[in-house]
Coordinates of C-alpha atoms in Angstrom, one line a residue:
Chain N
X399 CA -67.9 -45.5 -31.7
X400 CA -65.7 -44.6 -28.7
X401 CA -63.2 -42.6 -30.7
X402 CA -60.7 -42.2 -27.9
X403 CA -60.6 -46.0 -27.3
X404 CA -60.3 -46.6 -31.0
X405 CA -57.3 -44.2 -31.3
X406 CA -55.7 -45.6 -28.2
X407 CA -56.0 -49.2 -29.7
X408 CA -54.5 -48.1 -33.0
X409 CA -51.6 -46.2 -31.4
X410 CA -50.7 -48.9 -28.9
X411 CA -50.9 -51.6 -31.6
X412 CA -47.9 -49.9 -33.3
X413 CA -45.7 -50.0 -30.2
X414 CA -44.6 -53.6 -30.6
X415 CA -43.3 -52.9 -34.1
X416 CA -40.4 -50.9 -32.7
X417 CA -37.3 -52.9 -32.0
X418 CA -34.2 -52.2 -29.9
X419 CA -31.8 -49.9 -31.6
X420 CA -34.2 -48.5 -34.1
X421 CA -34.4 -44.9 -35.3
X422 CA -38.2 -44.0 -35.0
X423 CA -40.3 -41.2 -36.5
X424 CA -42.9 -39.8 -34.2
X425 CA -46.1 -38.5 -35.7
X426 CA -48.4 -35.7 -34.3
X427 CA -51.9 -35.7 -33.1
X428 CA -54.3 -37.6 -30.7
X429 CA -53.6 -41.1 -32.1
X430 CA -49.8 -40.6 -32.4
X431 CA -49.9 -39.5 -28.8
X432 CA -50.9 -43.0 -27.7
X433 CA -48.1 -44.5 -29.7
X434 CA -45.6 -42.1 -28.1
X435 CA -46.9 -42.8 -24.6
X436 CA -46.6 -46.6 -25.2
X437 CA -43.2 -46.2 -26.6
X438 CA -42.0 -44.2 -23.6
X439 CA -43.3 -47.0 -21.4
X440 CA -41.1 -49.5 -23.3
X441 CA -38.1 -47.1 -23.1
X442 CA -38.6 -47.0 -19.3
X443 CA -38.4 -50.8 -19.4
X444 CA -35.1 -50.7 -21.2
X445 CA -35.7 -50.3 -24.9
X446 CA -33.0 -48.2 -26.6
X447 CA -34.1 -46.0 -29.5
X448 CA -33.5 -42.7 -31.1
X449 CA -36.4 -40.6 -32.3
X450 CA -37.3 -37.8 -34.8
X451 CA -40.4 -35.7 -34.1
X452 CA -42.7 -34.1 -36.7
X453 CA -43.8 -31.4 -34.2
X454 CA -42.7 -29.5 -31.1
X455 CA -45.7 -31.1 -29.2
X456 CA -44.5 -34.6 -30.1
X457 CA -40.9 -33.8 -29.3
X458 CA -41.9 -32.5 -25.8
X459 CA -44.1 -35.5 -25.1
X460 CA -41.3 -37.9 -26.1
X461 CA -38.6 -36.1 -24.2
X462 CA -40.8 -36.0 -21.1
X463 CA -41.2 -39.8 -21.5
X464 CA -37.5 -40.4 -21.6
X465 CA -37.2 -40.8 -25.4
X466 CA -34.1 -39.4 -27.0
X467 CA -35.2 -37.0 -29.7
X468 CA -32.7 -35.8 -32.4
X469 CA -32.6 -34.2 -35.8
X470 CA -33.4 -36.3 -39.0
X471 CA -30.0 -37.5 -40.3
X472 CA -29.0 -38.5 -43.8
X473 CA -29.4 -42.2 -43.1
X474 CA -33.2 -41.8 -42.4
X475 CA -35.3 -43.9 -40.1
X476 CA -36.1 -47.6 -39.5
X477 CA -39.8 -46.9 -38.9
X478 CA -42.1 -43.9 -38.7
X479 CA -45.6 -44.0 -37.2
X480 CA -48.2 -41.3 -37.7
X481 CA -51.9 -40.6 -37.9
X482 CA -53.9 -39.4 -40.9
X483 CA -57.1 -37.5 -41.7
X484 CA -58.3 -40.0 -44.3
X485 CA -57.2 -43.4 -45.5
X486 CA -58.4 -45.5 -48.5
X487 CA -58.1 -49.2 -49.3
X488 CA -55.0 -48.5 -51.4
X489 CA -53.3 -47.1 -48.3
X490 CA -53.4 -43.6 -49.7
X491 CA -53.7 -40.8 -47.2
X492 CA -54.8 -37.2 -46.8
X493 CA -52.8 -35.5 -44.0
X494 CA -52.3 -31.9 -42.9
X495 CA -55.3 -30.9 -40.7
X496 CA -52.7 -29.8 -38.2
X497 CA -50.6 -28.1 -40.9
X498 CA -47.5 -30.3 -40.4
X499 CA -47.9 -32.4 -43.6
X500 CA -44.6 -31.3 -45.1
X501 CA -42.4 -32.3 -42.2
X502 CA -44.6 -35.4 -41.8
X503 CA -44.0 -36.4 -45.4
X504 CA -40.2 -35.8 -45.1
X505 CA -40.1 -38.1 -42.1
X506 CA -42.4 -40.7 -43.7
X507 CA -40.3 -40.8 -46.9
X508 CA -37.1 -41.2 -44.8
X509 CA -38.4 -44.4 -43.1
X510 CA -37.8 -47.9 -44.2
X511 CA -41.3 -48.7 -42.9
X512 CA -44.2 -46.2 -42.7
X513 CA -47.1 -47.2 -40.4
X514 CA -50.3 -45.2 -40.2
X515 CA -52.6 -45.4 -37.2
X516 CA -56.2 -44.2 -37.3
X517 CA -59.6 -44.8 -35.8
X518 CA -62.1 -46.5 -38.0
X519 CA -63.8 -43.2 -38.8
X520 CA -60.9 -42.2 -40.9
X521 CA -61.0 -45.3 -43.1
X522 CA -63.1 -44.7 -46.3
X523 CA -63.7 -46.5 -49.6
X524 CA -62.2 -43.6 -51.4
X525 CA -60.2 -40.5 -50.2
X526 CA -62.4 -37.7 -49.1
X527 CA -61.8 -34.3 -47.5
X528 CA -59.9 -31.1 -47.9
X529 CA -56.4 -31.4 -49.4
X530 CA -53.9 -29.1 -47.7
X531 CA -51.1 -27.5 -49.8
X532 CA -48.1 -25.7 -48.4
X533 CA -47.5 -22.5 -50.4
X534 CA -44.5 -20.2 -50.4
X535 CA -45.6 -16.7 -49.4
X536 CA -44.1 -14.9 -52.4
X537 CA -46.8 -14.7 -55.1
X538 CA -49.2 -16.7 -53.0
X539 CA -52.3 -15.1 -54.4
X540 CA -51.3 -16.1 -57.9
X541 CA -50.3 -19.6 -56.7
X542 CA -53.8 -20.1 -55.2
X543 CA -55.4 -19.1 -58.5
X544 CA -53.1 -21.5 -60.5
X545 CA -53.9 -24.3 -58.1
X546 CA -57.6 -23.8 -58.6
X547 CA -57.2 -23.7 -62.4
X548 CA -55.0 -26.8 -62.7
X549 CA -57.0 -28.9 -60.3
X550 CA -60.5 -27.6 -61.0
X551 CA -61.0 -27.3 -57.3
X552 CA -61.6 -24.2 -55.1
X553 CA -58.7 -23.4 -52.7
X554 CA -58.7 -21.0 -49.8
X555 CA -55.9 -20.0 -47.4
X556 CA -56.1 -21.4 -43.9
X557 CA -56.4 -18.9 -41.1
X558 CA -55.7 -19.3 -37.4
X559 CA -58.2 -18.7 -34.5
X560 CA -57.2 -15.0 -34.6
X561 CA -58.2 -14.7 -38.3
X562 CA -54.6 -14.3 -39.4
X563 CA -52.9 -16.5 -42.0
X564 CA -51.9 -19.9 -40.6
X565 CA -48.1 -20.2 -40.9
X566 CA -46.3 -23.6 -41.0
X567 CA -43.1 -24.5 -39.1
X568 CA -41.4 -23.9 -42.4
X569 CA -42.7 -20.3 -42.6
X570 CA -45.2 -21.0 -45.4
X571 CA -48.9 -20.6 -45.9
X572 CA -51.5 -23.5 -46.1
X573 CA -54.1 -23.5 -48.9
X574 CA -57.0 -26.0 -48.3
X575 CA -59.0 -27.4 -51.2
X576 CA -62.8 -27.6 -51.0
X577 CA -64.1 -30.7 -49.2
X578 CA -64.5 -33.3 -51.9
X579 CA -64.2 -37.0 -52.8
X580 CA -60.9 -37.6 -54.7
X581 CA -61.3 -39.9 -57.6
X582 CA -57.7 -39.9 -58.8
X583 CA -55.4 -38.9 -55.9
X584 CA -52.2 -39.6 -57.9
X585 CA -53.2 -37.4 -60.8
X586 CA -54.3 -34.7 -58.4
X587 CA -50.9 -34.9 -56.5
X588 CA -49.1 -34.5 -59.8
X589 CA -51.2 -31.4 -60.7
X590 CA -50.6 -29.8 -57.4
X591 CA -46.8 -30.4 -57.5
X592 CA -46.6 -28.9 -61.0
X593 CA -47.5 -25.5 -59.6
X594 CA -44.5 -23.2 -58.9
X595 CA -44.8 -21.9 -55.4
X596 CA -46.1 -25.2 -53.9
X597 CA -43.6 -26.5 -51.3
X598 CA -45.6 -29.6 -50.2
X599 CA -49.0 -31.2 -49.9
X600 CA -51.0 -33.5 -47.8
X601 CA -51.5 -36.3 -50.4
X602 CA -49.4 -39.4 -49.4
X603 CA -49.5 -41.8 -52.3
X604 CA -47.4 -45.0 -52.5
X605 CA -45.7 -44.3 -49.1
X606 CA -47.6 -46.4 -46.6
X607 CA -46.6 -49.9 -45.7
X608 CA -49.1 -50.7 -43.0
X609 CA -52.3 -49.2 -41.7
X610 CA -53.6 -50.0 -38.2
X611 CA -57.3 -49.2 -37.8
X612 CA -58.6 -49.0 -34.3
X613 CA -62.2 -49.7 -33.3
X614 CA -64.2 -48.5 -30.3
X615 CA -64.1 -52.0 -28.8
X616 CA -60.3 -51.9 -28.7
X617 CA -59.8 -54.3 -31.6
X618 CA -57.4 -53.4 -34.4
X619 CA -57.5 -54.2 -38.1
X620 CA -54.3 -54.4 -40.2
X621 CA -54.3 -53.1 -43.8
X622 CA -51.2 -54.1 -45.7
X623 CA -52.1 -54.2 -49.3
X624 CA -55.0 -52.9 -51.5
X625 CA -58.2 -54.4 -50.2
X626 CA -56.4 -56.8 -47.9
X627 CA -57.5 -56.5 -44.3
X628 CA -56.6 -58.9 -41.6
X629 CA -58.4 -58.8 -38.2
X630 CA -56.1 -59.0 -35.2
X631 CA -56.5 -58.7 -31.5
X632 CA -56.5 -55.2 -29.8
Chain X
X1273 CA -17.0 -12.3 -77.5
X1274 CA -17.7 -8.9 -75.8
X1275 CA -20.0 -10.4 -73.1
X1276 CA -21.2 -7.1 -71.8
X1277 CA -22.2 -5.9 -75.3
X1278 CA -23.9 -9.2 -75.9
X1279 CA -25.9 -9.0 -72.7
X1280 CA -26.8 -5.4 -73.3
X1281 CA -28.0 -6.2 -76.8
X1282 CA -30.2 -9.1 -75.5
X1283 CA -31.6 -7.0 -72.6
X1284 CA -32.4 -4.0 -74.7
X1285 CA -34.0 -6.1 -77.5
X1286 CA -36.7 -7.1 -75.0
X1287 CA -37.7 -3.5 -74.1
X1288 CA -39.9 -2.9 -77.2
X1289 CA -42.0 -6.0 -76.3
X1290 CA -43.5 -4.1 -73.4
X1291 CA -46.7 -2.2 -74.2
X1292 CA -48.5 0.5 -72.4
X1293 CA -50.5 -0.7 -69.4
X1294 CA -48.8 -4.0 -69.1
X1295 CA -47.9 -5.8 -65.8
X1296 CA -44.2 -6.8 -66.2
X1297 CA -42.0 -9.3 -64.4
X1298 CA -38.4 -8.1 -63.9
X1299 CA -35.7 -10.7 -63.8
X1300 CA -32.4 -10.5 -61.9
X1301 CA -28.8 -10.4 -63.0
X1302 CA -26.5 -8.6 -65.4
X1303 CA -28.6 -9.1 -68.5
X1304 CA -31.9 -8.4 -66.9
X1305 CA -30.3 -5.2 -65.6
X1306 CA -30.1 -3.8 -69.2
X1307 CA -33.7 -4.7 -69.7
X1308 CA -34.7 -2.8 -66.6
X1309 CA -32.6 0.3 -67.5
X1310 CA -34.1 0.3 -71.0
X1311 CA -37.6 0.0 -69.6
X1312 CA -37.0 2.8 -67.1
X1313 CA -36.0 5.0 -70.1
X1314 CA -39.4 4.3 -71.8
X1315 CA -41.2 5.0 -68.5
X1316 CA -39.5 8.4 -68.4
X1317 CA -40.8 8.9 -71.9
X1318 CA -44.4 8.3 -70.8
X1319 CA -44.9 4.5 -70.8
X1320 CA -47.2 3.4 -67.9
X1321 CA -46.6 -0.1 -66.5
X1322 CA -46.7 -2.0 -63.2
X1323 CA -43.8 -4.3 -62.4
X1324 CA -43.1 -7.3 -60.1
X1325 CA -39.4 -7.9 -59.2
X1326 CA -37.7 -11.3 -58.6
X1327 CA -35.1 -9.8 -56.2
X1328 CA -34.5 -6.8 -54.0
X1329 CA -31.7 -5.7 -56.3
X1330 CA -34.0 -5.5 -59.3
X1331 CA -36.8 -3.9 -57.3
X1332 CA -34.3 -1.1 -56.2
X1333 CA -33.0 -0.6 -59.8
X1334 CA -36.6 -0.4 -61.1
X1335 CA -37.8 2.0 -58.4
X1336 CA -34.8 4.2 -58.9
X1337 CA -35.7 4.3 -62.6
X1338 CA -39.2 5.4 -61.9
X1339 CA -40.9 2.0 -62.4
X1340 CA -43.8 1.2 -60.1
X1341 CA -43.0 -2.0 -58.3
X1342 CA -45.8 -4.0 -56.6
X1343 CA -46.5 -7.5 -55.3
X1344 CA -47.5 -10.3 -57.6
X1345 CA -51.3 -10.4 -57.7
X1346 CA -53.7 -13.2 -58.4
X1347 CA -54.2 -12.0 -62.0
X1348 CA -50.5 -12.6 -62.9
X1349 CA -48.5 -10.7 -65.5
X1350 CA -48.6 -9.8 -69.2
X1351 CA -44.9 -10.4 -69.8
X1352 CA -41.9 -11.5 -67.7
X1353 CA -38.3 -11.0 -68.9
X1354 CA -35.3 -12.7 -67.2
X1355 CA -31.9 -14.1 -67.9
X1356 CA -30.8 -17.8 -67.6
X1357 CA -27.6 -19.8 -66.9
X1358 CA -28.1 -22.2 -69.8
X1359 CA -30.6 -22.4 -72.7
X1360 CA -31.1 -25.2 -75.2
X1361 CA -32.8 -25.3 -78.7
X1362 CA -36.1 -26.5 -77.0
X1363 CA -36.1 -23.3 -75.0
X1364 CA -35.5 -25.2 -71.8
X1365 CA -33.5 -23.4 -69.1
X1366 CA -31.2 -23.9 -66.1
X1367 CA -31.6 -21.0 -63.7
X1368 CA -30.6 -20.4 -60.1
X1369 CA -26.9 -19.4 -60.1
X1370 CA -28.1 -16.4 -58.0
X1371 CA -30.3 -18.6 -55.8
X1372 CA -33.6 -16.9 -56.8
X1373 CA -34.9 -19.6 -59.1
X1374 CA -38.1 -20.3 -57.1
X1375 CA -39.3 -16.7 -57.1
X1376 CA -38.2 -16.4 -60.7
X1377 CA -40.2 -19.5 -61.6
X1378 CA -43.3 -18.2 -59.8
X1379 CA -43.0 -15.0 -61.8
X1380 CA -42.3 -16.8 -65.1
X1381 CA -45.3 -19.1 -64.6
X1382 CA -47.6 -16.1 -63.8
X1383 CA -46.8 -14.4 -67.1
X1384 CA -48.8 -14.7 -70.4
X1385 CA -45.5 -14.4 -72.2
X1386 CA -42.1 -15.4 -70.8
X1387 CA -39.0 -13.9 -72.6
X1388 CA -35.5 -15.1 -71.8
X1389 CA -32.5 -12.9 -72.6
X1390 CA -29.0 -14.3 -72.7
X1391 CA -25.6 -13.7 -74.2
X1392 CA -24.6 -16.3 -76.9
X1393 CA -22.3 -18.1 -74.4
X1394 CA -25.4 -19.4 -72.5
X1395 CA -26.9 -21.0 -75.6
X1396 CA -26.0 -24.7 -75.9
X1397 CA -27.1 -27.6 -78.1
X1398 CA -28.1 -29.4 -74.9
X1399 CA -28.6 -28.2 -71.3
X1400 CA -25.4 -28.3 -69.3
X1401 CA -24.4 -27.2 -65.8
X1402 CA -25.3 -27.5 -62.1
X1403 CA -29.0 -27.8 -61.4
X1404 CA -30.0 -25.8 -58.3
X1405 CA -32.7 -27.2 -56.0
X1406 CA -34.3 -25.3 -53.2
X1407 CA -34.6 -27.5 -50.1
X1408 CA -36.6 -27.0 -46.8
X1409 CA -34.2 -26.9 -43.9
X1410 CA -36.0 -29.6 -41.9
X1411 CA -34.5 -33.0 -42.7
X1412 CA -32.2 -31.4 -45.4
X1413 CA -29.4 -33.9 -44.9
X1414 CA -31.8 -36.7 -45.7
X1415 CA -33.4 -34.8 -48.6
X1416 CA -29.9 -34.3 -50.1
X1417 CA -29.3 -38.1 -49.9
X1418 CA -32.7 -38.8 -51.5
X1419 CA -32.0 -36.4 -54.3
X1420 CA -28.8 -38.1 -55.1
X1421 CA -30.4 -41.6 -55.1
X1422 CA -33.3 -40.7 -57.3
X1423 CA -31.3 -38.7 -59.9
X1424 CA -28.0 -40.6 -59.8
X1425 CA -26.3 -37.2 -59.5
X1426 CA -24.2 -35.9 -56.7
X1427 CA -25.6 -32.9 -54.8
X1428 CA -24.0 -30.5 -52.4
X1429 CA -25.4 -27.7 -50.3
X1430 CA -24.3 -24.2 -51.5
X1431 CA -22.4 -22.0 -49.1
X1432 CA -21.9 -18.3 -49.1
X1433 CA -18.6 -16.4 -49.2
X1434 CA -18.4 -16.8 -45.4
X1435 CA -18.6 -20.6 -45.7
X1436 CA -22.1 -20.6 -44.1
X1437 CA -25.1 -22.2 -45.8
X1438 CA -26.6 -20.1 -48.5
X1439 CA -30.2 -19.2 -47.5
X1440 CA -32.8 -18.1 -50.1
X1441 CA -35.3 -15.3 -49.8
X1442 CA -37.8 -18.0 -48.8
X1443 CA -35.6 -19.1 -45.9
X1444 CA -34.5 -22.4 -47.6
X1445 CA -31.2 -24.1 -48.5
X1446 CA -29.9 -24.6 -52.1
X1447 CA -28.5 -27.9 -53.2
X1448 CA -26.5 -27.8 -56.4
X1449 CA -26.1 -30.9 -58.6
X1450 CA -22.7 -31.9 -60.1
X1451 CA -21.8 -30.1 -63.3
X1452 CA -23.1 -32.3 -66.1
X1453 CA -24.9 -32.4 -69.5
X1454 CA -28.6 -33.1 -69.0
X1455 CA -29.9 -35.6 -71.5
X1456 CA -33.5 -35.6 -70.3
X1457 CA -34.3 -32.4 -68.4
X1458 CA -38.1 -33.2 -68.2
X1459 CA -37.5 -36.5 -66.5
X1460 CA -34.9 -35.0 -64.2
X1461 CA -37.3 -32.3 -63.2
X1462 CA -39.9 -34.9 -62.4
X1463 CA -37.5 -36.9 -60.3
X1464 CA -36.4 -33.8 -58.4
X1465 CA -39.9 -32.7 -57.7
X1466 CA -40.9 -36.1 -56.4
X1467 CA -38.6 -35.7 -53.4
X1468 CA -40.4 -34.5 -50.2
X1469 CA -38.5 -31.5 -48.9
X1470 CA -37.9 -30.0 -52.3
X1471 CA -39.6 -26.6 -52.6
X1472 CA -38.4 -25.6 -56.1
X1473 CA -35.7 -26.1 -58.7
X1474 CA -33.9 -24.3 -61.5
X1475 CA -35.1 -26.4 -64.4
X1476 CA -37.6 -24.4 -66.5
X1477 CA -39.2 -26.8 -69.0
X1478 CA -42.1 -25.8 -71.2
X1479 CA -42.3 -22.3 -69.8
X1480 CA -40.4 -20.1 -72.3
X1481 CA -42.1 -18.4 -75.3
X1482 CA -39.1 -16.5 -76.7
X1483 CA -35.3 -16.4 -76.3
X1484 CA -33.3 -13.4 -77.3
X1485 CA -29.7 -14.3 -77.8
X1486 CA -27.3 -11.4 -77.8
X1487 CA -23.9 -11.4 -79.6
X1488 CA -20.8 -9.4 -79.0
X1489 CA -21.3 -7.4 -82.2
X1490 CA -24.7 -6.2 -80.8
X1491 CA -26.8 -8.4 -83.0
X1492 CA -29.7 -10.4 -81.5
X1493 CA -31.1 -13.8 -82.5
X1494 CA -34.7 -14.8 -81.8
X1495 CA -35.4 -18.3 -80.8
X1496 CA -39.1 -19.1 -80.7
X1497 CA -39.6 -22.8 -81.4
X1498 CA -37.3 -25.9 -81.2
X1499 CA -34.4 -25.3 -83.6
X1500 CA -36.0 -22.3 -85.2
X1501 CA -33.7 -19.2 -85.0
X1502 CA -34.4 -16.0 -86.8
X1503 CA -31.6 -13.4 -87.2
X1504 CA -32.7 -9.9 -86.4
X1505 CA -31.1 -6.5 -86.1
X1506 CA -29.5 -5.5 -82.8

């Protein structure tokens, strides 16, 4: 599969969903980048929107493209568009490979419509991968132990390229679970959130309204309800 | 009631629960202060313990008293002793008037035995008061709105004496609910924790092993199971 073409197809397919006057959440990553570039093109053609970014990189890209970026307000957003690391037929997600899952989840939850854009390689019959958990630094060694005990999964703190602890934009650590198929993501999310010291996690359950799956040939599938895929033009 | 005498009675009643070699969690506040002072006295008499403090104030008080204070390790604690703002017969707590409820909960959850020390004025037939919630700064205006919607309670951000936002040791904001009797603390805790952007809260449910209730005459009641109080000497 031509992964770049697939990501571009998915990202660009989300652009027409944005209407004039909307408040729009901008995701982060290589697929969200295509969405932001397409949106900037529409803004140059006269579309008026206000945006909230989930990362500094996306904020910069949007601002350079002429998109007005502001803070997330109490009223929330009309639509938010973001990528994911893994998507299943129930529209459940694993996110957080970039470490921004908490801000991404706050933005997603604030949006009336949450649209996920992925290449076909991210779509799986059941969620699979490492689950990232954002952990308060105080007592983090103990929190890691408790996470492992409650979930029966191994967790390890993420480090950066320099070998030092990875720190999120919120000043916290990230613990990644072992790489595994998740048979009950909802129950796992409950277990993770029950641990004091956990500030957020990369399991997005019951949040997604629409998944756009891009293929290498430029075609895009829409996934709107469990098991319900509709082929559409790229 | 002589509140100081009641707090002293409760705090000092917890001191004999600490045994040689234990790792001990030290709470924060005017009642926990009596526990720390009593513990320091035993350390001067030869008791060997290692302690973890929930605040800088308690760490200083302990260190001055000769107690070894260290970071919370993966193995957790043998016992933790702390005060509370409100306690009910099911040993459920509201904590967080001082804003340290997240660190306090991490310490409490790490302890094999969690002992709560309060004056009799804090003990109520059902939990009552403002519930403090620790909120990530990003998107906090939206998080406040979502908290209110999901719990059907009003929330407001806490400010310091200078009128600026109160910031926790973890770098987050604190939202306090309206002052109200809580009819179902467990359900409320679930609702609060379901909101993305919430890093912690002051509802302690299913965590407490023993409550020591001090009275103005120096007597102390022990509360160990729902509705089961045992009078004991001060």
